[in-house]
Each structure stands twice: as C-alpha cells, then as structure tokens.
Coordinates of C-alpha atoms and ligand atoms in Angstrom, one line a residue:
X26 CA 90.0 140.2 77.2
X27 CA 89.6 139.2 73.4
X28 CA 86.2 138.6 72.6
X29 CA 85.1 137.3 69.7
X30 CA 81.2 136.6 69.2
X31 CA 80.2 135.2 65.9
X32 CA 76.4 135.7 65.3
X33 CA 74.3 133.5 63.3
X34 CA 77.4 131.3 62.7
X35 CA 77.2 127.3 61.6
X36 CA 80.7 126.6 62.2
X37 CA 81.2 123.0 62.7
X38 CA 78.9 120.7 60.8
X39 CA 77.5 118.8 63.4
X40 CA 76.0 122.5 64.5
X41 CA 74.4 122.6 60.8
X42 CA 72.9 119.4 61.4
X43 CA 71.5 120.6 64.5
X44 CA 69.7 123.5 63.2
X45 CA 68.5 122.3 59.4
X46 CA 66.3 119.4 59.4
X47 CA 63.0 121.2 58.5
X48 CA 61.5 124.8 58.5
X49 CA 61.5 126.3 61.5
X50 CA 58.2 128.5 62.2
X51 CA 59.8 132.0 61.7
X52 CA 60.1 130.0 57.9
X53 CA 56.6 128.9 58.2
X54 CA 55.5 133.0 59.3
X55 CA 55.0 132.0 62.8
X56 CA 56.5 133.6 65.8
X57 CA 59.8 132.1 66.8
X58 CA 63.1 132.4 65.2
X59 CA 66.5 130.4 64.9
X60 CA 69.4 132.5 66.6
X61 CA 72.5 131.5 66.7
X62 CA 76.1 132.6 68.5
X63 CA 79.6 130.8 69.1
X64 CA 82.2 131.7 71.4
X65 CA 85.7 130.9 71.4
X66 CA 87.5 132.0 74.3
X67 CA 86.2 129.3 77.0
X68 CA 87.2 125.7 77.7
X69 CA 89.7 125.7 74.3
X70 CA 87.1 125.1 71.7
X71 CA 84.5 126.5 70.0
X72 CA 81.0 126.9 72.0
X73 CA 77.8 127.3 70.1
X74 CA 74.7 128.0 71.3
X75 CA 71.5 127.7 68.8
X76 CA 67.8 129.0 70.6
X77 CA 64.0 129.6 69.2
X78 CA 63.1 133.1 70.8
X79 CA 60.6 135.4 69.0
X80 CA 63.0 138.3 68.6
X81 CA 67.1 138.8 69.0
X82 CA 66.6 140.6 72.4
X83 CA 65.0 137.6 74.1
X84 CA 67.9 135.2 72.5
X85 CA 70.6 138.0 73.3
X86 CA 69.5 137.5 76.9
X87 CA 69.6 134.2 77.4
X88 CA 73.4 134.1 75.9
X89 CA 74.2 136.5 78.2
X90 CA 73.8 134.6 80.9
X91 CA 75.5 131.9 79.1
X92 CA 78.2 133.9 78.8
X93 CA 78.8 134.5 82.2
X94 CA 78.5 130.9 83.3
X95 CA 80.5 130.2 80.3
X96 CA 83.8 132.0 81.8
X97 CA 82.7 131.1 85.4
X98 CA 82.9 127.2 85.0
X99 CA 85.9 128.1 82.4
X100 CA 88.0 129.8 85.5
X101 CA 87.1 127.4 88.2
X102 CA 88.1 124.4 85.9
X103 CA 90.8 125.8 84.3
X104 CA 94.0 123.4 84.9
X105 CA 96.7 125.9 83.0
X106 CA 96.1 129.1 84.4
X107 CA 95.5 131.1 87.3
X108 CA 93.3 134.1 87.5
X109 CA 94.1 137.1 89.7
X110 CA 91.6 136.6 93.0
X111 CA 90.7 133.4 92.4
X112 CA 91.4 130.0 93.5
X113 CA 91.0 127.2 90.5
X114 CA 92.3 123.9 89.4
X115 CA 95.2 125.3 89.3
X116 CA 95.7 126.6 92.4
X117 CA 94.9 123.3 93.9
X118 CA 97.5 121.7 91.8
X119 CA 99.9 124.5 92.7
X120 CA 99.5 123.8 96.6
X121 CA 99.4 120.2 96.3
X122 CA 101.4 118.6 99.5
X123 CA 101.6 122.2 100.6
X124 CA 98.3 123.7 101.6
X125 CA 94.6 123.0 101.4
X126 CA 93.1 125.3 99.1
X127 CA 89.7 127.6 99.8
X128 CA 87.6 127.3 96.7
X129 CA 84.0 127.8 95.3
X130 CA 81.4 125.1 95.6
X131 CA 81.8 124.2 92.1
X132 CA 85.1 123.0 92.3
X133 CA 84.4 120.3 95.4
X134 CA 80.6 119.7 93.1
X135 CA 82.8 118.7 90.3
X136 CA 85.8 116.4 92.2
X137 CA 82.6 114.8 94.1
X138 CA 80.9 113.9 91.2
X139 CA 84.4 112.7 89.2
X140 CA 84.4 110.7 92.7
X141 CA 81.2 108.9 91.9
X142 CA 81.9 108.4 88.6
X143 CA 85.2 107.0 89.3
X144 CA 83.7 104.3 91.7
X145 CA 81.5 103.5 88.8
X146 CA 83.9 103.1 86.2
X147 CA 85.7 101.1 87.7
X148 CA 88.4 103.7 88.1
X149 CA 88.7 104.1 84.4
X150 CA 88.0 107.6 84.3
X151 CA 90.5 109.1 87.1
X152 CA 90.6 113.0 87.6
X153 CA 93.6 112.2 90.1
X154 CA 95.9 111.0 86.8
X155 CA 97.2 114.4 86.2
X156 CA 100.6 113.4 86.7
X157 CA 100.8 110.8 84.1
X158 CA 98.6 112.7 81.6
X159 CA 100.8 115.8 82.1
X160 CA 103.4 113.6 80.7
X161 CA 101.7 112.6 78.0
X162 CA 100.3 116.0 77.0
X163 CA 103.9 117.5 77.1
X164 CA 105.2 114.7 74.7
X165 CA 102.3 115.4 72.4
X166 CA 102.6 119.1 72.7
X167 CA 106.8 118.7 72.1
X168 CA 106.4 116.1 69.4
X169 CA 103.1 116.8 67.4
X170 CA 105.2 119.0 64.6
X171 CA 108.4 117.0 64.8
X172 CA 107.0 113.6 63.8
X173 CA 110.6 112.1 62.7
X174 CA 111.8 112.7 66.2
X175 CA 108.7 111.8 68.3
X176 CA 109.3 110.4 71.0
X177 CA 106.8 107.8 73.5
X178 CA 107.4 108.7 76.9
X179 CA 109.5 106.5 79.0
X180 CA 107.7 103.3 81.1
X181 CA 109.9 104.0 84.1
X182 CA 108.7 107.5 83.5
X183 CA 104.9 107.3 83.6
X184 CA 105.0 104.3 86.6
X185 CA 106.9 106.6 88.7
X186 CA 104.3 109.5 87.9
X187 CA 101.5 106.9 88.4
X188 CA 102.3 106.4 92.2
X189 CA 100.4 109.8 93.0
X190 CA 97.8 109.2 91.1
X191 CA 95.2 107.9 94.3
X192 CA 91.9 109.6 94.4
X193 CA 91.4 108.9 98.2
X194 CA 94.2 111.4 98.4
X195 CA 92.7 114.1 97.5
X196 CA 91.1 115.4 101.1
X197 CA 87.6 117.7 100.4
X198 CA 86.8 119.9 103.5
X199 CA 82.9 120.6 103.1
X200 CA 82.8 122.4 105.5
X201 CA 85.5 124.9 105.1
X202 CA 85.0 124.5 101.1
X203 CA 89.0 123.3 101.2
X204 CA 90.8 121.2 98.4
X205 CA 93.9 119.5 99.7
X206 CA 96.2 117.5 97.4
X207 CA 97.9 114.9 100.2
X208 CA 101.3 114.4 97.9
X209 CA 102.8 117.2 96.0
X210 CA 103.7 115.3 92.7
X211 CA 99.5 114.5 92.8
X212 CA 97.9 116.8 90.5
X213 CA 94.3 116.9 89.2
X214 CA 93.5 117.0 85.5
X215 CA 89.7 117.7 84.9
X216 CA 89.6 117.4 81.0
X217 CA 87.7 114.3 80.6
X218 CA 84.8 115.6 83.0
X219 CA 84.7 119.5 83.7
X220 CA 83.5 120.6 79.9
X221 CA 80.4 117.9 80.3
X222 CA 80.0 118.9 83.5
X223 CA 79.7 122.5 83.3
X224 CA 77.5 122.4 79.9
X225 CA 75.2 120.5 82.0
X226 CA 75.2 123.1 84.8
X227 CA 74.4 125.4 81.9
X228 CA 71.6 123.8 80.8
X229 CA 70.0 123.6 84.2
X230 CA 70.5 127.1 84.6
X231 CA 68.6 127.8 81.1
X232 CA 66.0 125.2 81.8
X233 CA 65.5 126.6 85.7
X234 CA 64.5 130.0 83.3
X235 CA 62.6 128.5 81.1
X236 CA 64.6 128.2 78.4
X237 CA 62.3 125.4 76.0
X238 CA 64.3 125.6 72.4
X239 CA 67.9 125.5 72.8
X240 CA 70.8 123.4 71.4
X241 CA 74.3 124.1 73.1
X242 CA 77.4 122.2 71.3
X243 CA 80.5 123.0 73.3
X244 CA 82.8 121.4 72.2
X245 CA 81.3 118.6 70.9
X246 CA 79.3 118.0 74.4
X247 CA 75.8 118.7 72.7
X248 CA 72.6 119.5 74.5
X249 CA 69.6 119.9 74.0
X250 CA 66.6 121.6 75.7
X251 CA 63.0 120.7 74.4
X252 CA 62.9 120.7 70.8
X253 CA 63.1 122.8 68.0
X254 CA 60.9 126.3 67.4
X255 CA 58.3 124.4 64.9
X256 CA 58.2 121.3 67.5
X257 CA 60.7 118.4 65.9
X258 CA 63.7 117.2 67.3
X259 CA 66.7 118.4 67.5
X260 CA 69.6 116.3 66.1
X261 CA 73.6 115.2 65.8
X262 CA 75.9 113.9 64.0
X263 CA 78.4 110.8 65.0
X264 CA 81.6 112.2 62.4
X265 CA 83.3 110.0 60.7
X266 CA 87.1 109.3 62.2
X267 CA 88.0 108.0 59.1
X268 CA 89.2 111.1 57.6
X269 CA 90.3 109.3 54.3
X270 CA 86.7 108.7 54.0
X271 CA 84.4 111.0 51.6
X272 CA 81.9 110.9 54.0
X273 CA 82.3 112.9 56.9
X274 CA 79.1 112.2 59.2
X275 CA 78.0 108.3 59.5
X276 CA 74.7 108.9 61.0
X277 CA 72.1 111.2 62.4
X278 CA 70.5 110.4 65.6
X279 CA 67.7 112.5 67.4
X280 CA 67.8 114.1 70.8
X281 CA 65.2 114.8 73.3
X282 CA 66.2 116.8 76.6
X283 CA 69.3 114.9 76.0
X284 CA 72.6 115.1 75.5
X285 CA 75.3 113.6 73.2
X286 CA 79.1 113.4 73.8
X287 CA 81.8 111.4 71.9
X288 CA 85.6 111.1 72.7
X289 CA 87.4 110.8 69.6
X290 CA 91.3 109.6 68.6
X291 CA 91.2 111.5 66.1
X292 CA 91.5 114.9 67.0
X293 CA 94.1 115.2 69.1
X294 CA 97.4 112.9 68.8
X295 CA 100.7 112.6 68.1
X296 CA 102.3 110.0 65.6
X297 CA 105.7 107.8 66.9
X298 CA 107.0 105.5 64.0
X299 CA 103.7 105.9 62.1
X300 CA 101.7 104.6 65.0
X301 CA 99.6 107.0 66.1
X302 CA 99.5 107.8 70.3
X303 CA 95.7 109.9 71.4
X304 CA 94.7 111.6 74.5
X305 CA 92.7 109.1 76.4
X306 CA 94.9 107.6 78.4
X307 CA 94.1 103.8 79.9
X308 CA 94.9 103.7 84.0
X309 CA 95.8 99.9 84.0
X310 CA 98.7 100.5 80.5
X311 CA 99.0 104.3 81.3
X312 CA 99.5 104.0 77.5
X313 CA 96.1 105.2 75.0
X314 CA 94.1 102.1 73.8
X315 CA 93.6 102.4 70.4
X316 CA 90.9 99.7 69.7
X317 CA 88.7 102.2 69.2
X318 CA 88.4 105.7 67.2
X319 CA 85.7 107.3 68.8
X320 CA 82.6 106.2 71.3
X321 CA 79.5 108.2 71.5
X322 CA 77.1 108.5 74.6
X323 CA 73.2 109.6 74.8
X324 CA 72.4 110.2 78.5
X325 CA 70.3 112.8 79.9
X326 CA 72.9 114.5 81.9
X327 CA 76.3 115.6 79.8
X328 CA 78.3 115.7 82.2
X329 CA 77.7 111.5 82.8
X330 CA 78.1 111.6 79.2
X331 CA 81.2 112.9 79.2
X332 CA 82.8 111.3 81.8
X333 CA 81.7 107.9 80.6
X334 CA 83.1 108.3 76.2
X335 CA 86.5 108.8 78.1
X336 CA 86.1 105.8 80.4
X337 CA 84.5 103.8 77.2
X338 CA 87.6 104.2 76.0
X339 CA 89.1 102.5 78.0
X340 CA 87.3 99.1 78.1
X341 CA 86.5 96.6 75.8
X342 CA 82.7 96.6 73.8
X343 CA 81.8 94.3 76.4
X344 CA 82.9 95.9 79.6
X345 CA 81.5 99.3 78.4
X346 CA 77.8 97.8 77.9
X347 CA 78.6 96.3 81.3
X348 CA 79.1 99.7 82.5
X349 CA 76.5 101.7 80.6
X350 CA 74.0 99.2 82.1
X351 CA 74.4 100.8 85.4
X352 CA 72.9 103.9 84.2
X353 CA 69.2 104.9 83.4
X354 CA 68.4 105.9 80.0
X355 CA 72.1 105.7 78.5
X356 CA 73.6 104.5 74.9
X357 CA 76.6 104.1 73.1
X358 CA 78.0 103.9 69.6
X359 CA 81.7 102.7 68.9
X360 CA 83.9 103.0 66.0
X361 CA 86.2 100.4 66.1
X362 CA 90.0 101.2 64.7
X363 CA 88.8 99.1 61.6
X364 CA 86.0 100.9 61.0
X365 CA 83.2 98.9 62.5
X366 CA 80.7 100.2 64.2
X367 CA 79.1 98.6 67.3
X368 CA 76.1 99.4 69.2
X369 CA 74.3 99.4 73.0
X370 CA 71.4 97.6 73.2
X371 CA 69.0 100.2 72.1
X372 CA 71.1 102.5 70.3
X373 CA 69.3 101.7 67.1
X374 CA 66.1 103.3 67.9
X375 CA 67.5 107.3 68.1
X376 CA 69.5 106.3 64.8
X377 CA 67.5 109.3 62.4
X378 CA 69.7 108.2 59.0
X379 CA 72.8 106.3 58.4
X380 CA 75.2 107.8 55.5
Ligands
LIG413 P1 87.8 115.8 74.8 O1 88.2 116.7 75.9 O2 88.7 115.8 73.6 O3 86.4 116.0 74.4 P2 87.6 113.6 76.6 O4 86.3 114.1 77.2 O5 87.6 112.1 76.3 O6 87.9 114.3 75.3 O7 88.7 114.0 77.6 C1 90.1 113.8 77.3 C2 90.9 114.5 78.3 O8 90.7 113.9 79.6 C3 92.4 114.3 78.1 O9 92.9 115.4 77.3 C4 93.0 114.3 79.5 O10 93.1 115.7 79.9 C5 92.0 113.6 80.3 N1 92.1 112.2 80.4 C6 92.7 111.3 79.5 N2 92.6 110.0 80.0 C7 92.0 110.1 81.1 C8 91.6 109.1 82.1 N3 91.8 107.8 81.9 N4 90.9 109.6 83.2 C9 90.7 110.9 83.4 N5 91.0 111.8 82.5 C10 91.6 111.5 81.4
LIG414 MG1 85.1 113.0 78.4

C-alpha cells in the first residue's frame, strides 16, 4: 500500500495554529518536545497528529498505534470499497435486501450511535440517506469540471431514491453482530458521522494510554488531549469561507480535552447556472440549504461534533441552538451565506482572538 508519512509537517494552517502559540518547553530547555506526523491514505484527507513526548521514540509509538486504528476505522467505514476478508460499509450496502451481513462491533457501535443521534436531530442527520446522497455525489463528481453543462439532479429522481431512506429499516442483530439492509435500493452513507466518530475512538484509545499532550486534526475533526508540552491550551481556527476574503482564519478559539468540528460549503460543491449546490444535503428538500457557509461545534466528544455541524446545517440559527441545548457542554458558531457570523449562547467565552 502507498504510504506516505510526512514528519514534522504543518500542512494545513489550522494545524500551525495548533502548534505555535507560545514556546513549548523543549524551546524553554525543558524536557518535552513538539512532534509532529500527517497521513494521507485514510478517510480521504489529510490526518495530522501533533504530541509533546520527551524524545521521537516515545511520539513514534504513540502514532503507531494511531496508525493502526487509523486504517482499522478507515476499512470498517469505508463506503466505496471493499477489502479482501472483510466485511464493511460496503459490504452491507452490497447485500442490502439480500443478506444480513456479519461484521465487527465497530460497525453496529457506529449505526447505533448515528441512531441516537438521528432521534436527536430530529432526523436531520440520517446515515440511512445513501440513496439520495449517492445521487447527489455522482452529479457533483460528473459535473464539478464541466460547469457549462452541470446539471441538478432530477426531483422525481431524488423522491423516488428518498423512499428507502428509513432508518428503522436497517435491522442490527447484537447478538449475531449482523447488519441487514431490509430494501435493496437502502444504502447507508456514513460520511457525516464515521470520521468524528472514529477520531474520537482514537482519542480514547491514546487517553486510556496515557497519552496527556496531543492534538489530532483529521480532517478538520480536531482534538485535543490535555494541553500543550509547556502547559497552555491548545487551539483552532474557524477558516474563513469567504475565499475572496484576504483573511483566511476569522478567529482563534481554545480547546480543552475538547474537540472542534465544522461542516463547510465551501469545500466540496458543484456550481449549476452560477448557483453553487454543497454536500450537506437537507432530508425535508433533499436539496443542500445554503443559508449557511459553514457551522462549527465545541463538544467534548467529536464524534457528537461531527454528527451535529452536518445536522446544523440543516436547520435554522434558531432550531440549531434548540438542538445544541440538548447537549452538555456544547457550542456553535455559524457563518451565514452573507457573511455574518452568529453565535450559541456561550460561544464567546473560548473565542482566543478575532481577525
Ligand atoms: P465533511 O465530511 O466534509 O467534513 P460533514 O461531516 O458535514 O462534512 O459530512 C458530509 C457528508 O455526510 C456528505 O459528503 C455525505 O456523505 C453525508 N451527508 C450529507 N448530508 C447528510 C445528511 N443530511 N445526513 C447524513 N449524512 C449526510
Ligand atoms: Mg459531520
């Protein structure tokens, strides 16, 4: 497999931000120092890991096992492929109205917990859309270099696809550890949830170690573990979606054991008649919303945090503080499509420096 490991590399911003606020204490002469590695081969992105060890050996360690988990959760989660001796996503997606499927824990963990989260959204973030947001990501995928012939998808289209789109259809057998998709036009499309989900598993796993000075970004699902190797906080940046803008960051925000995750517009789209069409897509218009351009989310777990910037989405400022309010110890910060930004209740108080 092509590997690529690219030591002591700051290579997306929001990284740089993480690591640079003040002198660490291998700066100051004291025994820890900043490491860093990124990988590119897992979950389609670029996954950075920053740690405080006192020597490269210790840090070397602790991505190993990274690693592993790394490609584990990427298998198991993976929607496009399959992997010889293994049954994933894909499988299940394969068999659906066929056969139910024998997979790892982690698989029925992660449907369980898009369950609860579904319930709590209000249905808002639905793992069981894959049928309309395969739709979507093939017009995108056909369309995104041809621009004068871009095409929306059909409406007949997407409400046919959006009959088999039920979440109490999709049967979990505990105790056999089965997945069984009841219709076979269902499929299951974990995007919005399985990255947040497995850097949180991730971070577990290092904290269970005692890992106390780490920063993982995949993807843009940052976490953090305790703080940084001379004590301060570790931080992010909320980028800027205006990309006419000068300014690429508009604020810096601190973390503590937490975790940050935005869902952007502006990232991955496709333009029809100069109107631009994202990847979030709403369950009630099965078309994306665009009143916003992105929404950010502190929680403590990521992969809550992830789960709930695509459901944000999805609702208006109003609803989402609704919803955020079911949750212990969780903010948000929307960009509106005119640039405005708008706040939870006590987003303010992690806000570092505005640009
Ligand atoms: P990203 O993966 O870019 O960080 P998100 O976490 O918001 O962004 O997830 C977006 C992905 O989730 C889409 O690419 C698609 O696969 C899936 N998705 C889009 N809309 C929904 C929705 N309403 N419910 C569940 N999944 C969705
Ligand atoms: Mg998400």
């Amino acid at each position: 497999m092509k590997k690529f490991v690219l030591r002591a590399l700051s290579c997306s911003l929001i990284l740089c931000l993480l690591c640079s606020c003040s002198l660490n204490q291998a700066e100051q002469g004291t025994k820890l120092n900043k490491y860093s590695t990124s990988y590119i081969e897992y979950f389609d992105t670029v996954c950075t890991v920053v740690g405080f060890e006192e020597s490269q050996a210790e840090f070397d360690a602790v991505c190993e096992k990274i690693e592993t988990l790394l490609n584990k959760y990427n298998r198991l989660y993976d929607i496009y492929h399959s992997y010889d001796g293994l049954n994933n996503v894909f499988t299940i997606n394969k068999m659906a109205g066929q056969n139910a499927v024998k997979v790892e824990k982690e698989i029925i963990d992660l449907i369980d917990y898009s369950k609860d989260l579904y319930e709590k959204t209000d249905g808002t973030v639905n793992i069981a859309m894959g049928s309309v947001l395969k739709i979507w990501h093939n017009y995108r995928t056909m369309y995104s270099a041809d621009p004068q012939n871009a095409k929306l998808p059909p409406k007949g289209m997407l409400e046919e696809a959006n009959k088999y789109t039920d979440f109490s259809k999709i049967i979990i057998d505990r105790e056999n550890s089965t997945v069984f998709l009841e219709n076979s036009n269902m499929s299951l499309d974990v995007g919005a949830v399985a990255k947040g989900y497995a850097t949180e598993q991730i971070a577990q796993a290092l904290i269970a170690d005692g890992a106390t000075n780490y920063a993982l970004n995949f993807g843009g699902n940052i976490r953090t573990i305790g703080t940084k190797g001379d004590g301060s906080d570790w931080s992010a940046a909320v980028t800027n979606p205006d990309k006419e803008s000068e300014k690429p960051y508009l604020m810096n925000v601190k973390l503590k054991d937490q975790t940050f995750v935005t869902s952007g517009s502006y990232e991955r789209f496709y333009t029809v008649d100069g109107v631009r069409y994202h990847h979030i897509i709403d369950p009630e218009t099965l078309m994306p919303n665009n009143t916003f351009s992105s929404v950010s989310i502190l929680a403590c777990d990521s992969g809550l945090a992830d789960a709930l910037s695509t459901a944000l989405f999805n609702l208006s400022y109003e609803e989402g503080k609704e919803i955020i309010s079911k949750f212990e110890g969780v903010e948000a910060v929307w960009i509106t499509a005119e640039n405005e930004i708008l706040y939870s209740d006590n987003f303010k108080d992690i806000i570092i420096k505005m640009y």
